[in-house]
Amino acid sequence: MKKLLYICILSLSFNSCEDVIEVELNTAEPRLVIDASLNWRKGTSGQIQQIQLTLTAPYFDNNIPPATGAIVTVTDSNNNIFNFSELDNSGLYQNNTFIPVINEAYTLTIIYNNETYTATESLIPVPSINYVEQKNDGGFSGDEIEIKAYYIDPQGVQNFYLFEFITTDPNTISLEVYDDEFTDGNEFFGFYSDENLSSGDVLLIRNSGISKRTFEFINILLQQTDDEAGDPFQTQPTSVRGNCVNQTNPDNYPLGYFRVSEMDIFTYTIE
């Protein structure tokens, strides 16, 4: 696959020129990408759940191709089968009768292109977000708004958490993962800082209970995508494999992850 990159180079005489460079990249066979996060928000039935299936695409492609025509099911330990139906050939599969049960084990099964993919996770509980504190002079230069979302960690149980801080204007999301190795049984907080926040902005804070394996998976992804990790010329990070396995052809492994979480949501307006 060839693309033309135009690089403008300034000479010492401040005259500019254009060099045409042909970049040839290897094109691999598309892999299935599984975005299967089943979230049971506190206070809801949790019956409506969705799973997104897409395919990997060449580096310079702008469109993400959906994985259409798959058979998608989730089964619990009591052999209740929840069928996920595709919505309008979009690669988005939905079920309206899901039964969430804390600590219940669920198995995802996807049949796509005559290959079977599976993964198993348990529904992890999460404590409620009790309150939020705001600090207006945070950061090294004192010009960032800092947010702390407090919760009480259950004592005597190993817990892992995924915090999502979502702003609607502009639409951005920041992820953080935590464990309770040093905070077991104590009050602790999810932390978010942003110099672009201003009074009146609405911040959606979501906290989900996750397994240890999910914690490790997301933690590695966050390290690879850290803005301060390396430079534009560093070695490209390797693909991080999730918990989904191709039972038919293990070499054709998928990307993505399957998790099942209880989730608490706190809506906060910046003061």
mmCIF file of C-alpha atoms in Angstrom:
data_model
loop_
_atom_site.group_PDB
_atom_site.id
_atom_site.type_symbol
_atom_site.label_atom_id
_atom_site.label_comp_id
_atom_site.label_asym_id
_atom_site.label_seq_id
_atom_site.Cartn_x
_atom_site.Cartn_y
_atom_site.Cartn_z
ATOM 1 C CA MET A 1 0.000 0.000 0.000
ATOM 2 C CA LYS A 2 1.482 3.307 -1.054
ATOM 3 C CA LYS A 3 0.639 6.747 0.186
ATOM 4 C CA LEU A 4 2.144 10.085 -0.757
ATOM 5 C CA LEU A 5 3.381 12.215 2.100
ATOM 6 C CA TYR A 6 4.199 15.830 1.394
ATOM 7 C CA ILE A 7 6.833 17.268 3.701
ATOM 8 C CA CYS A 8 7.551 20.959 3.608
ATOM 9 C CA ILE A 9 11.188 21.744 4.442
ATOM 10 C CA LEU A 10 12.412 25.249 5.199
ATOM 11 C CA SER A 11 15.867 26.027 3.794
ATOM 12 C CA LEU A 12 18.382 28.370 5.405
ATOM 13 C CA SER A 13 17.317 31.090 2.975
ATOM 14 C CA PHE A 14 13.716 30.706 4.204
ATOM 15 C CA ASN A 15 12.645 29.402 0.824
ATOM 16 C CA SER A 16 10.264 26.431 1.040
ATOM 17 C CA CYS A 17 10.078 23.370 -1.140
ATOM 18 C CA GLU A 18 8.032 20.196 -1.379
ATOM 19 C CA ASP A 19 9.506 16.715 -1.445
ATOM 20 C CA VAL A 20 7.315 13.797 -2.449
ATOM 21 C CA ILE A 21 8.042 10.667 -0.455
ATOM 22 C CA GLU A 22 6.495 7.325 -1.252
ATOM 23 C CA VAL A 23 5.784 5.274 1.853
ATOM 24 C CA GLU A 24 5.091 1.595 1.335
ATOM 25 C CA LEU A 25 3.436 -0.196 4.242
ATOM 26 C CA ASN A 26 2.655 -3.857 4.574
ATOM 27 C CA THR A 27 -1.052 -4.641 4.601
ATOM 28 C CA ALA A 28 -2.048 -7.445 6.944
ATOM 29 C CA GLU A 29 -5.222 -9.486 6.786
ATOM 30 C CA PRO A 30 -8.041 -7.813 8.753
ATOM 31 C CA ARG A 31 -8.536 -8.998 12.316
ATOM 32 C CA LEU A 32 -11.752 -8.958 14.312
ATOM 33 C CA VAL A 33 -11.928 -6.186 16.922
ATOM 34 C CA ILE A 34 -14.267 -6.911 19.852
ATOM 35 C CA ASP A 35 -15.659 -4.060 21.974
ATOM 36 C CA ALA A 36 -17.800 -5.960 24.467
ATOM 37 C CA SER A 37 -18.266 -4.011 27.690
ATOM 38 C CA LEU A 38 -21.500 -5.014 29.414
ATOM 39 C CA ASN A 39 -22.204 -2.355 32.045
ATOM 40 C CA TRP A 40 -24.950 -2.608 34.647
ATOM 41 C CA ARG A 41 -25.622 0.891 35.929
ATOM 42 C CA LYS A 42 -26.749 1.010 39.543
ATOM 43 C CA GLY A 43 -30.494 1.549 39.862
ATOM 44 C CA THR A 44 -31.343 0.204 36.398
ATOM 45 C CA SER A 45 -32.431 -3.191 35.109
ATOM 46 C CA GLY A 46 -29.338 -3.561 32.934
ATOM 47 C CA GLN A 47 -31.374 -5.441 30.326
ATOM 48 C CA ILE A 48 -30.234 -3.449 27.278
ATOM 49 C CA GLN A 49 -26.637 -4.244 26.326
ATOM 50 C CA GLN A 50 -24.603 -3.731 23.163
ATOM 51 C CA ILE A 51 -21.477 -5.238 21.619
ATOM 52 C CA GLN A 52 -19.554 -3.568 18.787
ATOM 53 C CA LEU A 53 -17.625 -5.648 16.239
ATOM 54 C CA THR A 54 -15.277 -4.023 13.720
ATOM 55 C CA LEU A 55 -12.281 -4.987 11.604
ATOM 56 C CA THR A 56 -8.752 -3.648 11.539
ATOM 57 C CA ALA A 57 -7.978 -1.414 8.559
ATOM 58 C CA PRO A 58 -4.849 -0.113 6.775
ATOM 59 C CA TYR A 59 -3.027 2.662 8.623
ATOM 60 C CA PHE A 60 -4.080 5.524 6.355
ATOM 61 C CA ASP A 61 -7.728 4.477 5.979
ATOM 62 C CA ASN A 62 -10.187 6.907 7.561
ATOM 63 C CA ASN A 63 -13.093 4.473 7.826
ATOM 64 C CA ILE A 64 -13.439 1.659 10.345
ATOM 65 C CA PRO A 65 -15.174 -1.293 8.638
ATOM 66 C CA PRO A 66 -17.919 -3.014 10.685
ATOM 67 C CA ALA A 67 -17.872 -6.779 11.151
ATOM 68 C CA THR A 68 -21.340 -7.670 9.889
ATOM 69 C CA GLY A 69 -23.239 -10.940 9.827
ATOM 70 C CA ALA A 70 -21.803 -12.406 13.030
ATOM 71 C CA ILE A 71 -23.661 -14.634 15.475
ATOM 72 C CA VAL A 72 -23.212 -13.167 18.967
ATOM 73 C CA THR A 73 -24.396 -14.722 22.233
ATOM 74 C CA VAL A 74 -23.660 -14.395 25.942
ATOM 75 C CA THR A 75 -24.362 -17.335 28.266
ATOM 76 C CA ASP A 76 -24.451 -17.376 32.074
ATOM 77 C CA SER A 77 -23.673 -20.291 34.417
ATOM 78 C CA ASN A 78 -27.357 -21.306 34.455
ATOM 79 C CA ASN A 79 -27.279 -21.766 30.665
ATOM 80 C CA ASN A 80 -29.412 -18.698 30.033
ATOM 81 C CA ILE A 81 -28.528 -17.640 26.473
ATOM 82 C CA PHE A 82 -28.760 -13.978 25.516
ATOM 83 C CA ASN A 83 -28.790 -13.454 21.746
ATOM 84 C CA PHE A 84 -27.398 -10.203 20.383
ATOM 85 C CA SER A 85 -29.017 -9.098 17.115
ATOM 86 C CA GLU A 86 -27.238 -6.831 14.649
ATOM 87 C CA LEU A 87 -28.695 -3.372 14.038
ATOM 88 C CA ASP A 88 -28.894 -2.481 10.336
ATOM 89 C CA ASN A 89 -25.645 -4.128 9.181
ATOM 90 C CA SER A 90 -23.725 -1.747 11.433
ATOM 91 C CA GLY A 91 -21.564 -4.226 13.322
ATOM 92 C CA LEU A 92 -23.459 -3.147 16.461
ATOM 93 C CA TYR A 93 -25.227 -6.061 18.181
ATOM 94 C CA GLN A 94 -27.901 -5.561 20.864
ATOM 95 C CA ASN A 95 -29.757 -7.627 23.445
ATOM 96 C CA ASN A 96 -32.803 -6.342 25.365
ATOM 97 C CA THR A 97 -33.279 -9.191 27.869
ATOM 98 C CA PHE A 98 -29.900 -9.434 29.603
ATOM 99 C CA ILE A 99 -29.979 -10.524 33.277
ATOM 100 C CA PRO A 100 -27.127 -8.982 35.305
ATOM 101 C CA VAL A 101 -26.154 -10.782 38.524
ATOM 102 C CA ILE A 102 -23.247 -9.737 40.745
ATOM 103 C CA ASN A 103 -20.320 -12.222 40.590
ATOM 104 C CA GLU A 104 -22.104 -14.275 37.918
ATOM 105 C CA ALA A 105 -19.818 -15.738 35.228
ATOM 106 C CA TYR A 106 -20.706 -14.927 31.606
ATOM 107 C CA THR A 107 -19.280 -16.428 28.427
ATOM 108 C CA LEU A 108 -19.205 -14.475 25.167
ATOM 109 C CA THR A 109 -19.381 -16.487 21.942
ATOM 110 C CA ILE A 110 -18.927 -14.915 18.511
ATOM 111 C CA ILE A 111 -19.114 -16.839 15.250
ATOM 112 C CA TYR A 112 -17.679 -14.768 12.411
ATOM 113 C CA ASN A 113 -16.438 -15.963 9.013
ATOM 114 C CA ASN A 114 -16.832 -19.572 10.161
ATOM 115 C CA GLU A 115 -14.508 -19.033 13.119
ATOM 116 C CA THR A 116 -15.557 -19.127 16.780
ATOM 117 C CA TYR A 117 -14.302 -16.618 19.337
ATOM 118 C CA THR A 118 -14.938 -16.967 23.096
ATOM 119 C CA ALA A 119 -14.213 -15.156 26.365
ATOM 120 C CA THR A 120 -15.399 -15.507 29.957
ATOM 121 C CA GLU A 121 -15.720 -12.827 32.651
ATOM 122 C CA SER A 122 -17.598 -12.322 35.925
ATOM 123 C CA LEU A 123 -19.801 -9.334 36.741
ATOM 124 C CA ILE A 124 -17.705 -7.265 39.156
ATOM 125 C CA PRO A 125 -19.468 -5.013 41.731
ATOM 126 C CA VAL A 126 -18.503 -1.403 42.403
ATOM 127 C CA PRO A 127 -19.079 1.011 45.338
ATOM 128 C CA SER A 128 -21.034 4.216 44.822
ATOM 129 C CA ILE A 129 -19.367 7.572 44.210
ATOM 130 C CA ASN A 130 -20.310 9.462 47.372
ATOM 131 C CA TYR A 131 -19.198 13.005 46.564
ATOM 132 C CA VAL A 132 -16.895 15.099 44.389
ATOM 133 C CA GLU A 133 -14.342 17.738 45.374
ATOM 134 C CA GLN A 134 -12.981 20.472 43.092
ATOM 135 C CA LYS A 135 -9.695 22.382 43.272
ATOM 136 C CA ASN A 136 -9.165 25.337 40.948
ATOM 137 C CA ASP A 137 -5.396 25.902 41.282
ATOM 138 C CA GLY A 138 -4.082 22.442 40.507
ATOM 139 C CA GLY A 139 -1.291 21.238 38.263
ATOM 140 C CA PHE A 140 2.366 22.301 38.222
ATOM 141 C CA SER A 141 1.524 25.807 37.057
ATOM 142 C CA GLY A 142 -1.615 26.186 39.164
ATOM 143 C CA ASP A 143 -3.930 26.727 36.192
ATOM 144 C CA GLU A 144 -5.705 23.358 36.108
ATOM 145 C CA ILE A 145 -9.007 22.301 37.636
ATOM 146 C CA GLU A 146 -8.602 19.105 39.660
ATOM 147 C CA ILE A 147 -11.496 16.761 40.386
ATOM 148 C CA LYS A 148 -11.586 14.026 43.038
ATOM 149 C CA ALA A 149 -14.493 11.549 43.027
ATOM 150 C CA TYR A 150 -14.639 9.774 46.405
ATOM 151 C CA TYR A 151 -15.790 6.227 47.160
ATOM 152 C CA ILE A 152 -15.302 3.749 50.019
ATOM 153 C CA ASP A 153 -13.398 0.602 49.118
ATOM 154 C CA PRO A 154 -14.887 -2.640 50.566
ATOM 155 C CA GLN A 155 -12.641 -4.079 53.250
ATOM 156 C CA GLY A 156 -10.937 -7.449 52.926
ATOM 157 C CA VAL A 157 -11.677 -7.832 49.195
ATOM 158 C CA GLN A 158 -9.243 -7.285 46.341
ATOM 159 C CA ASN A 159 -10.811 -4.634 44.122
ATOM 160 C CA PHE A 160 -9.972 -3.005 40.806
ATOM 161 C CA TYR A 161 -11.654 0.051 39.304
ATOM 162 C CA LEU A 162 -12.016 1.790 35.932
ATOM 163 C CA PHE A 163 -12.784 5.521 36.143
ATOM 164 C CA GLU A 164 -14.031 7.368 33.054
ATOM 165 C CA PHE A 165 -14.169 11.175 33.074
ATOM 166 C CA ILE A 166 -16.271 12.388 30.143
ATOM 167 C CA THR A 167 -16.811 15.967 28.993
ATOM 168 C CA THR A 168 -19.565 16.692 26.487
ATOM 169 C CA ASP A 169 -18.281 19.971 25.015
ATOM 170 C CA PRO A 170 -15.849 19.143 23.578
ATOM 171 C CA ASN A 171 -16.561 15.430 23.638
ATOM 172 C CA THR A 172 -13.509 13.917 25.344
ATOM 173 C CA ILE A 173 -12.877 10.982 27.656
ATOM 174 C CA SER A 174 -10.080 10.290 30.114
ATOM 175 C CA LEU A 175 -9.510 6.823 31.606
ATOM 176 C CA GLU A 176 -7.822 5.843 34.865
ATOM 177 C CA VAL A 177 -7.519 2.451 36.569
ATOM 178 C CA TYR A 178 -6.966 1.829 40.280
ATOM 179 C CA ASP A 179 -6.447 -1.066 42.654
ATOM 180 C CA ASP A 180 -6.851 -1.165 46.449
ATOM 181 C CA GLU A 181 -3.451 -2.604 47.360
ATOM 182 C CA PHE A 182 -2.747 0.359 49.665
ATOM 183 C CA THR A 183 -6.316 1.622 50.233
ATOM 184 C CA ASP A 184 -8.226 -1.532 51.240
ATOM 185 C CA GLY A 185 -11.279 -0.651 53.324
ATOM 186 C CA ASN A 186 -10.602 3.097 53.177
ATOM 187 C CA GLU A 187 -12.090 6.103 51.463
ATOM 188 C CA PHE A 188 -10.268 6.895 48.228
ATOM 189 C CA PHE A 189 -10.871 8.847 45.027
ATOM 190 C CA GLY A 190 -10.632 8.810 41.265
ATOM 191 C CA PHE A 191 -8.574 11.772 40.053
ATOM 192 C CA TYR A 192 -8.948 14.002 36.993
ATOM 193 C CA SER A 193 -7.185 17.229 36.010
ATOM 194 C CA ASP A 194 -7.734 19.489 32.996
ATOM 195 C CA GLU A 195 -6.651 23.055 32.248
ATOM 196 C CA ASN A 196 -9.462 23.413 29.662
ATOM 197 C CA LEU A 197 -12.326 22.936 32.119
ATOM 198 C CA SER A 198 -14.321 26.031 33.015
ATOM 199 C CA SER A 199 -17.259 26.969 35.205
ATOM 200 C CA GLY A 200 -20.528 25.485 33.970
ATOM 201 C CA ASP A 201 -18.969 22.549 32.135
ATOM 202 C CA VAL A 202 -20.678 19.214 32.785
ATOM 203 C CA LEU A 203 -18.452 16.276 33.712
ATOM 204 C CA LEU A 204 -19.785 12.718 33.625
ATOM 205 C CA ILE A 205 -17.876 10.474 36.045
ATOM 206 C CA ARG A 206 -18.261 6.707 35.667
ATOM 207 C CA ASN A 207 -16.718 4.134 37.994
ATOM 208 C CA SER A 208 -16.828 0.441 37.027
ATOM 209 C CA GLY A 209 -15.747 -2.649 38.922
ATOM 210 C CA ILE A 210 -13.272 -4.666 36.850
ATOM 211 C CA SER A 211 -11.330 -7.898 37.237
ATOM 212 C CA LYS A 212 -7.576 -8.059 37.840
ATOM 213 C CA ARG A 213 -7.006 -9.226 34.268
ATOM 214 C CA THR A 214 -9.047 -6.314 32.887
ATOM 215 C CA PHE A 215 -7.086 -3.923 35.118
ATOM 216 C CA GLU A 216 -3.776 -5.223 33.735
ATOM 217 C CA PHE A 217 -5.028 -5.066 30.133
ATOM 218 C CA ILE A 218 -6.270 -1.457 30.373
ATOM 219 C CA ASN A 219 -3.214 -0.382 32.343
ATOM 220 C CA ILE A 220 -0.906 -1.577 29.540
ATOM 221 C CA LEU A 221 -3.034 0.179 26.921
ATOM 222 C CA LEU A 222 -2.912 3.445 28.889
ATOM 223 C CA GLN A 223 0.866 3.208 29.181
ATOM 224 C CA GLN A 224 1.194 2.719 25.411
ATOM 225 C CA THR A 225 -1.037 5.687 24.604
ATOM 226 C CA ASP A 226 0.445 8.063 27.205
ATOM 227 C CA ASP A 227 1.285 11.385 25.524
ATOM 228 C CA GLU A 228 4.525 11.576 27.507
ATOM 229 C CA ALA A 229 5.656 8.030 26.707
ATOM 230 C CA GLY A 230 8.394 8.257 24.100
ATOM 231 C CA ASP A 231 8.489 10.404 20.988
ATOM 232 C CA PRO A 232 7.147 10.274 17.404
ATOM 233 C CA PHE A 233 10.072 8.061 16.361
ATOM 234 C CA GLN A 234 9.816 5.433 19.109
ATOM 235 C CA THR A 235 9.210 1.789 18.289
ATOM 236 C CA GLN A 236 5.558 1.095 17.546
ATOM 237 C CA PRO A 237 3.946 -0.696 20.530
ATOM 238 C CA THR A 238 2.953 -4.302 19.950
ATOM 239 C CA SER A 239 -0.675 -5.374 19.845
ATOM 240 C CA VAL A 240 -2.028 -6.040 23.323
ATOM 241 C CA ARG A 241 -4.127 -9.186 23.350
ATOM 242 C CA GLY A 242 -7.309 -9.232 25.378
ATOM 243 C CA ASN A 243 -9.185 -12.164 26.866
ATOM 244 C CA CYS A 244 -10.941 -13.215 23.643
ATOM 245 C CA VAL A 245 -9.620 -16.386 21.985
ATOM 246 C CA ASN A 246 -10.160 -17.710 18.480
ATOM 247 C CA GLN A 247 -11.041 -21.347 19.180
ATOM 248 C CA THR A 248 -11.034 -22.294 15.485
ATOM 249 C CA ASN A 249 -7.774 -20.672 14.416
ATOM 250 C CA PRO A 250 -5.661 -19.398 17.362
ATOM 251 C CA ASP A 251 -3.182 -17.664 15.032
ATOM 252 C CA ASN A 252 -5.981 -15.416 13.800
ATOM 253 C CA TYR A 253 -6.423 -13.880 17.236
ATOM 254 C CA PRO A 254 -8.847 -10.969 17.747
ATOM 255 C CA LEU A 255 -8.201 -7.587 19.326
ATOM 256 C CA GLY A 256 -10.343 -6.037 22.038
ATOM 257 C CA TYR A 257 -11.828 -7.275 25.277
ATOM 258 C CA PHE A 258 -14.901 -8.712 26.991
ATOM 259 C CA ARG A 259 -15.815 -7.414 30.450
ATOM 260 C CA VAL A 260 -18.921 -7.331 32.628
ATOM 261 C CA SER A 261 -19.180 -4.600 35.262
ATOM 262 C CA GLU A 262 -21.465 -2.908 37.717
ATOM 263 C CA MET A 263 -21.156 0.823 37.110
ATOM 264 C CA ASP A 264 -21.937 3.962 39.086
ATOM 265 C CA ILE A 265 -22.391 7.361 37.423
ATOM 266 C CA PHE A 266 -22.002 10.795 39.007
ATOM 267 C CA THR A 267 -22.836 13.952 37.015
ATOM 268 C CA TYR A 268 -20.870 16.973 38.203
ATOM 269 C CA THR A 269 -21.093 20.611 37.077
ATOM 270 C CA ILE A 270 -17.820 22.528 37.288
ATOM 271 C CA GLU A 271 -18.100 25.433 39.725
#
